[in-house]
Amino acid sequence: MSKITPSNKLTIADKSFDSRLLIGSSLYPNHQIMMDSIAASGSEVVTVAIRRINVQGGGESVIDMLADKYHILPNTAGCYTARDAVLTAQLAREAIGTNWIKLEVIGDEETLFPDVEHLLNAAEELVKDGFIVLPYCNDDPITCRKLADIGCAAVMPLGAPIGSGMGLRNPYNLEIICDQASVPVIVDAGIGTASDAAIAMELGCDGILLNSAIARARDPIKMADAMGRGVEAGRLAFQAGRIPKKLYADASSPTKGVIGA
Amino acid sequence: MSLQLRINGEDRTVDAGTIMELLRSEGVDDTARFVAVAVNGAVAPRADWTTRSLGNGDDVEIVNPVSGG
């Protein structure tokens, strides 16, 4: 049987991708498992962070391994103010030579939820500065609409707190966001396993960005494969259109011609 | 030239007049593909590294990409 894959691509700004899964480069047991996991996931977009240089580093750096194979998406993880996030994005553009940025402005250490006020300000400044901005944001339709109106190339609402593996805490909001969005909706954060990714895609999300669920799985390479398939299955199911939910049974075998009746 | 700088959040005295001299004295490979520098909150483009003079009290950030989610 031939493998059916979704024919339509994920288009963000001026780029199109065959895979709707975007993947992080952190927390893997080692570099080889990271490379094998990314390959197994089918992802074409890989995120990196920007940090102060460590000259004692040694060994091949992650960016050297990834840069020529994948579309690199730097993030502003760890930034708590619009000012720091904007400078981090500008440093990322200088370092990597890309104007794409996964914009994170964190409001709280414990939840890692976004600071909406700073996020909107940073997004506006970066869009004006020519960036392709992909903001990590709350699962709030109004915030997502404002980010799209500012000119962000996608919105990336969280499914659950970063690294929590809780799945989709508010699928109904995500459905509203998908329904209203004028830009691609990518669920970023909270995915725990392949079914979470599939459910998000079935709701109509355009893509999934995750890291921990693969990198911290017992077998990251196998989970990467599962996530890739989960995203594809969910997308296909969304396109196919699910049947309505009913409280009572509706027989699938013919009701006429049953013996003894 | 001895300068009092803040380098990646640390106050230090260094012997460097330009960004390029600072990178070399810090042991940073200035030919490395993915290094970026900011001075006082603004990116200092690579093309300016050899000519851009640093001054006392300048706040310098030297960064590169690392693993991230």
Short mmCIF file of C-alpha atoms in Angstrom, two decimals:
data_model
loop_
_atom_site.label_atom_id
_atom_site.label_comp_id
_atom_site.label_asym_id
_atom_site.label_seq_id
_atom_site.Cartn_x
_atom_site.Cartn_y
_atom_site.Cartn_z
CA MET A 1 0.00 0.00 0.00
CA SER A 2 1.41 3.36 -0.90
CA LYS A 3 1.87 5.87 1.87
CA ILE A 4 -0.52 8.78 1.50
CA THR A 5 0.93 12.10 2.58
CA PRO A 6 -0.76 15.50 2.65
CA SER A 7 -0.06 17.12 -0.68
CA ASN A 8 -0.37 20.71 0.44
CA LYS A 9 2.62 22.43 1.89
CA LEU A 10 3.00 24.62 4.94
CA THR A 11 3.70 28.12 3.69
CA ILE A 12 5.05 30.75 6.07
CA ALA A 13 5.96 34.12 4.57
CA ASP A 14 7.94 33.34 1.40
CA LYS A 15 8.86 29.75 2.26
CA SER A 16 7.03 26.46 1.78
CA PHE A 17 7.74 23.27 3.67
CA ASP A 18 6.65 19.69 3.01
CA SER A 19 6.67 18.90 6.72
CA ARG A 20 4.32 20.61 9.14
CA LEU A 21 6.49 19.71 12.11
CA LEU A 22 9.06 22.20 13.40
CA ILE A 23 11.58 20.87 15.89
CA GLY A 24 13.90 22.13 18.61
CA SER A 25 17.59 21.26 18.95
CA SER A 26 17.81 21.12 22.75
CA LEU A 27 17.84 18.45 25.47
CA TYR A 28 18.81 15.42 23.35
CA PRO A 29 21.08 12.82 25.00
CA ASN A 30 23.79 13.71 22.45
CA HIS A 31 24.37 15.38 19.09
CA GLN A 32 24.06 12.17 17.09
CA ILE A 33 20.67 11.35 18.58
CA MET A 34 19.61 14.93 17.87
CA MET A 35 20.60 14.66 14.21
CA ASP A 36 18.95 11.23 13.85
CA SER A 37 15.79 12.45 15.60
CA ILE A 38 15.46 15.51 13.40
CA ALA A 39 15.93 13.32 10.33
CA ALA A 40 13.35 10.80 11.60
CA SER A 41 10.82 13.59 12.29
CA GLY A 42 10.97 14.81 8.70
CA SER A 43 11.20 18.41 9.96
CA GLU A 44 12.76 21.03 7.76
CA VAL A 45 12.77 23.84 10.32
CA VAL A 46 14.99 23.60 13.41
CA THR A 47 15.09 26.11 16.27
CA VAL A 48 18.19 27.34 18.06
CA ALA A 49 18.78 29.79 20.93
CA ILE A 50 21.21 32.72 21.14
CA ARG A 51 23.57 32.79 24.10
CA ARG A 52 26.74 34.47 25.29
CA ILE A 53 29.70 32.73 23.74
CA ASN A 54 31.61 30.09 25.65
CA VAL A 55 35.13 30.05 24.25
CA GLN A 56 35.98 26.89 26.18
CA GLY A 57 33.17 25.14 24.28
CA GLY A 58 35.12 22.59 22.26
CA GLY A 59 33.65 20.09 19.79
CA GLU A 60 31.44 20.77 16.82
CA SER A 61 28.70 23.25 17.60
CA VAL A 62 25.05 22.45 16.97
CA ILE A 63 24.67 25.30 14.50
CA ASP A 64 27.59 23.99 12.40
CA MET A 65 25.84 20.62 12.19
CA LEU A 66 22.43 22.06 11.31
CA ALA A 67 22.94 25.20 9.26
CA ASP A 68 23.52 23.67 5.85
CA LYS A 69 20.83 21.00 6.19
CA TYR A 70 17.86 22.79 7.71
CA HIS A 71 16.02 26.10 7.75
CA ILE A 72 17.26 27.58 11.01
CA LEU A 73 14.75 29.38 13.21
CA PRO A 74 16.50 31.27 16.03
CA ASN A 75 14.48 32.05 19.15
CA THR A 76 14.53 34.73 21.82
CA ALA A 77 14.06 32.22 24.64
CA GLY A 78 14.97 33.52 28.06
CA CYS A 79 14.06 37.13 27.28
CA TYR A 80 11.73 38.86 29.74
CA THR A 81 11.50 42.28 28.07
CA ALA A 82 10.72 43.51 24.57
CA ARG A 83 14.09 45.28 24.56
CA ASP A 84 16.10 42.10 25.23
CA ALA A 85 14.01 40.12 22.75
CA VAL A 86 14.51 42.68 19.98
CA LEU A 87 18.28 42.82 20.52
CA THR A 88 18.46 39.01 20.66
CA ALA A 89 16.57 38.82 17.36
CA GLN A 90 18.92 41.35 15.79
CA LEU A 91 21.96 39.42 17.08
CA ALA A 92 20.46 36.22 15.68
CA ARG A 93 20.02 37.87 12.28
CA GLU A 94 23.64 39.03 12.34
CA ALA A 95 24.97 35.65 13.55
CA ILE A 96 22.93 33.34 11.33
CA GLY A 97 22.00 35.57 8.44
CA THR A 98 18.26 34.95 8.70
CA ASN A 99 15.48 37.45 9.31
CA TRP A 100 13.23 34.71 10.72
CA ILE A 101 12.69 34.80 14.47
CA LYS A 102 10.71 32.72 16.90
CA LEU A 103 9.75 35.51 19.25
CA GLU A 104 9.47 34.56 22.90
CA VAL A 105 9.00 37.13 25.64
CA ILE A 106 8.51 35.32 28.89
CA GLY A 107 6.47 36.75 31.74
CA ASP A 108 7.07 34.30 34.52
CA GLU A 109 9.79 31.79 35.42
CA GLU A 110 7.45 29.15 36.77
CA THR A 111 4.92 28.99 33.95
CA LEU A 112 7.06 30.41 31.13
CA PHE A 113 3.84 31.98 29.87
CA PRO A 114 4.31 34.88 27.47
CA ASP A 115 4.17 38.51 28.61
CA VAL A 116 1.57 39.72 26.14
CA GLU A 117 2.32 43.43 26.49
CA HIS A 118 6.03 42.99 25.83
CA LEU A 119 5.34 40.40 23.13
CA LEU A 120 3.11 42.75 21.14
CA ASN A 121 5.61 45.60 21.46
CA ALA A 122 8.55 43.42 20.42
CA ALA A 123 6.57 41.93 17.51
CA GLU A 124 5.68 45.37 16.22
CA GLU A 125 9.27 46.58 16.40
CA LEU A 126 10.67 43.47 14.72
CA VAL A 127 8.09 43.48 11.91
CA LYS A 128 9.04 47.13 11.23
CA ASP A 129 12.69 46.08 11.23
CA GLY A 130 12.02 43.56 8.45
CA PHE A 131 11.79 40.35 10.45
CA ILE A 132 9.62 37.34 9.69
CA VAL A 133 8.14 37.08 13.16
CA LEU A 134 6.74 33.81 14.55
CA PRO A 135 5.54 34.63 18.05
CA TYR A 136 5.11 32.09 20.84
CA CYS A 137 1.89 33.31 22.43
CA ASN A 138 -1.01 32.48 24.68
CA ASP A 139 -3.91 30.38 23.43
CA ASP A 140 -5.96 33.57 23.31
CA PRO A 141 -7.76 34.39 20.05
CA ILE A 142 -7.54 38.15 20.67
CA THR A 143 -3.77 38.12 21.22
CA CYS A 144 -3.36 35.95 18.13
CA ARG A 145 -5.46 38.35 16.07
CA LYS A 146 -3.44 41.34 17.28
CA LEU A 147 -0.18 39.58 16.42
CA ALA A 148 -1.45 38.77 12.94
CA ASP A 149 -2.66 42.36 12.47
CA ILE A 150 0.80 43.64 13.45
CA GLY A 151 2.21 41.61 10.57
CA CYS A 152 3.51 38.43 12.17
CA ALA A 153 3.97 35.65 9.60
CA ALA A 154 2.33 33.06 11.84
CA VAL A 155 0.99 32.75 15.36
CA MET A 156 2.25 30.07 17.71
CA PRO A 157 -0.15 29.58 20.62
CA LEU A 158 0.96 27.24 23.38
CA GLY A 159 -0.83 23.94 23.87
CA ALA A 160 0.35 23.81 27.49
CA PRO A 161 3.37 25.17 29.40
CA ILE A 162 6.76 24.67 27.74
CA GLY A 163 8.20 21.25 28.53
CA SER A 164 5.09 20.16 30.46
CA GLY A 165 3.95 17.48 28.02
CA MET A 166 0.36 18.22 29.04
CA GLY A 167 -0.98 18.27 25.49
CA LEU A 168 -3.70 20.73 24.57
CA ARG A 169 -5.10 22.38 27.70
CA ASN A 170 -7.63 24.41 25.77
CA PRO A 171 -8.51 22.77 22.46
CA TYR A 172 -11.63 24.95 22.13
CA ASN A 173 -9.60 28.16 22.13
CA LEU A 174 -7.19 26.64 19.62
CA GLU A 175 -10.13 25.78 17.37
CA ILE A 176 -11.34 29.38 17.53
CA ILE A 177 -7.82 30.65 16.81
CA CYS A 178 -7.55 28.35 13.78
CA ASP A 179 -10.99 29.35 12.58
CA GLN A 180 -10.26 33.07 12.76
CA ALA A 181 -6.59 33.16 11.82
CA SER A 182 -5.38 35.03 8.75
CA VAL A 183 -1.90 33.52 9.15
CA PRO A 184 -0.70 29.95 9.83
CA VAL A 185 -1.34 28.65 13.36
CA ILE A 186 1.45 26.56 14.83
CA VAL A 187 0.99 24.97 18.23
CA ASP A 188 4.18 25.68 20.11
CA ALA A 189 4.82 24.02 23.46
CA GLY A 190 3.02 21.47 25.59
CA ILE A 191 2.87 18.55 23.16
CA GLY A 192 3.56 15.30 25.06
CA THR A 193 3.07 12.53 22.55
CA ALA A 194 2.04 11.84 18.97
CA SER A 195 -1.71 11.88 19.64
CA ASP A 196 -1.44 15.42 21.05
CA ALA A 197 0.12 16.54 17.78
CA ALA A 198 -2.55 14.69 15.80
CA ILE A 199 -5.37 16.29 17.80
CA ALA A 200 -3.95 19.77 17.23
CA MET A 201 -3.75 19.13 13.51
CA GLU A 202 -7.29 17.69 13.45
CA LEU A 203 -8.51 20.95 15.01
CA GLY A 204 -7.15 22.75 11.97
CA CYS A 205 -3.74 23.90 13.16
CA ASP A 206 -1.24 24.37 10.35
CA GLY A 207 1.78 22.99 12.15
CA ILE A 208 3.40 21.88 15.39
CA LEU A 209 6.58 23.10 17.04
CA LEU A 210 7.99 20.88 19.75
CA ASN A 211 11.23 19.86 21.40
CA SER A 212 11.00 18.16 24.82
CA ALA A 213 8.46 15.52 23.79
CA ILE A 214 10.99 14.09 21.36
CA ALA A 215 14.29 14.93 23.04
CA ARG A 216 13.21 13.63 26.46
CA ALA A 217 11.37 10.53 25.22
CA ARG A 218 12.92 7.19 26.20
CA ASP A 219 13.69 6.66 22.51
CA PRO A 220 13.89 10.11 20.88
CA ILE A 221 14.41 8.82 17.34
CA LYS A 222 11.34 6.59 17.52
CA MET A 223 9.27 9.40 19.06
CA ALA A 224 10.45 11.75 16.31
CA ASP A 225 9.13 9.27 13.74
CA ALA A 226 5.86 8.98 15.68
CA MET A 227 5.48 12.78 15.85
CA GLY A 228 6.03 13.15 12.12
CA ARG A 229 3.32 10.56 11.47
CA GLY A 230 1.02 12.07 14.12
CA VAL A 231 1.21 15.44 12.41
CA GLU A 232 0.54 13.87 9.00
CA ALA A 233 -2.34 11.74 10.31
CA GLY A 234 -3.92 14.74 12.01
CA ARG A 235 -3.62 16.87 8.90
CA LEU A 236 -5.15 14.15 6.71
CA ALA A 237 -8.01 13.69 9.17
CA PHE A 238 -8.64 17.45 9.22
CA GLN A 239 -8.77 17.50 5.42
CA ALA A 240 -10.96 14.39 5.32
CA GLY A 241 -13.46 15.85 7.81
CA ARG A 242 -14.47 13.94 10.92
CA ILE A 243 -17.98 12.57 11.42
CA PRO A 244 -20.24 14.40 13.87
CA LYS A 245 -20.25 13.18 17.45
CA LYS A 246 -23.52 11.54 18.60
CA LEU A 247 -24.62 10.39 21.99
CA TYR A 248 -26.30 7.19 20.71
CA ALA A 249 -25.29 4.37 18.39
CA ASP A 250 -25.82 4.39 14.65
CA ALA A 251 -25.42 0.87 13.23
CA SER A 252 -22.87 0.45 10.47
CA SER A 253 -24.00 -3.03 9.33
CA PRO A 254 -27.30 -3.28 7.37
CA THR A 255 -30.31 -3.27 9.68
CA LYS A 256 -32.45 -5.27 7.23
CA GLY A 257 -32.14 -9.00 6.53
CA VAL A 258 -30.93 -10.03 9.95
CA ILE A 259 -31.87 -13.68 10.51
CA GLY A 260 -34.62 -14.54 12.97
CA ALA A 261 -36.17 -11.09 12.60
CA MET B 1 45.19 50.32 25.11
CA SER B 2 43.64 49.37 28.42
CA LEU B 3 39.86 49.69 28.64
CA GLN B 4 37.27 49.14 31.34
CA LEU B 5 34.46 47.19 29.64
CA ARG B 6 31.43 45.13 30.56
CA ILE B 7 31.86 41.92 28.56
CA ASN B 8 28.95 39.47 28.57
CA GLY B 9 27.76 40.87 31.85
CA GLU B 10 31.18 40.93 33.57
CA ASP B 11 33.12 44.13 34.38
CA ARG B 12 36.66 43.64 33.16
CA THR B 13 39.79 45.57 32.18
CA VAL B 14 41.12 44.49 28.80
CA ASP B 15 43.85 45.46 26.36
CA ALA B 16 41.85 46.09 23.21
CA GLY B 17 40.98 49.14 21.13
CA THR B 18 38.62 47.64 18.58
CA ILE B 19 35.99 44.89 18.55
CA MET B 20 38.33 42.66 16.55
CA GLU B 21 41.12 43.13 19.11
CA LEU B 22 38.68 42.36 21.91
CA LEU B 23 37.49 39.15 20.23
CA ARG B 24 41.08 37.99 19.76
CA SER B 25 42.05 38.81 23.34
CA GLU B 26 38.97 36.87 24.52
CA GLY B 27 39.98 33.85 22.47
CA VAL B 28 36.97 34.12 20.16
CA ASP B 29 37.61 32.89 16.63
CA ASP B 30 36.77 36.05 14.72
CA THR B 31 36.49 34.07 11.48
CA ALA B 32 33.81 31.78 12.98
CA ARG B 33 30.63 31.88 10.90
CA PHE B 34 28.05 32.41 13.60
CA VAL B 35 29.39 34.99 16.04
CA ALA B 36 27.56 38.27 16.62
CA VAL B 37 28.45 41.30 18.73
CA ALA B 38 26.41 44.10 20.26
CA VAL B 39 27.81 47.25 21.83
CA ASN B 40 25.61 49.25 24.20
CA GLY B 41 22.46 47.50 23.04
CA ALA B 42 23.02 47.76 19.28
CA VAL B 43 24.39 45.13 16.90
CA ALA B 44 27.92 45.86 15.67
CA PRO B 45 28.03 44.33 12.18
CA ARG B 46 30.95 42.06 11.36
CA ALA B 47 32.12 44.46 8.64
CA ASP B 48 32.80 47.08 11.32
CA TRP B 49 34.75 44.88 13.73
CA THR B 50 38.22 45.97 12.61
CA THR B 51 37.41 49.68 12.56
CA ARG B 52 34.92 50.04 15.41
CA SER B 53 36.68 51.53 18.46
CA LEU B 54 35.55 50.66 21.94
CA GLY B 55 35.44 53.17 24.79
CA ASN B 56 35.59 53.00 28.56
CA GLY B 57 32.35 51.71 30.05
CA ASP B 58 31.08 50.10 26.84
CA ASP B 59 28.72 47.18 27.37
CA VAL B 60 29.69 44.41 24.94
CA GLU B 61 27.73 41.25 24.23
CA ILE B 62 29.39 38.45 22.25
CA VAL B 63 26.94 35.67 21.33
CA ASN B 64 26.46 32.63 19.15
CA PRO B 65 23.68 30.14 18.45
CA VAL B 66 23.32 27.14 20.75
CA SER B 67 20.79 24.34 21.16
CA GLY B 68 17.32 25.71 21.74
CA GLY B 69 13.65 24.88 21.55
#
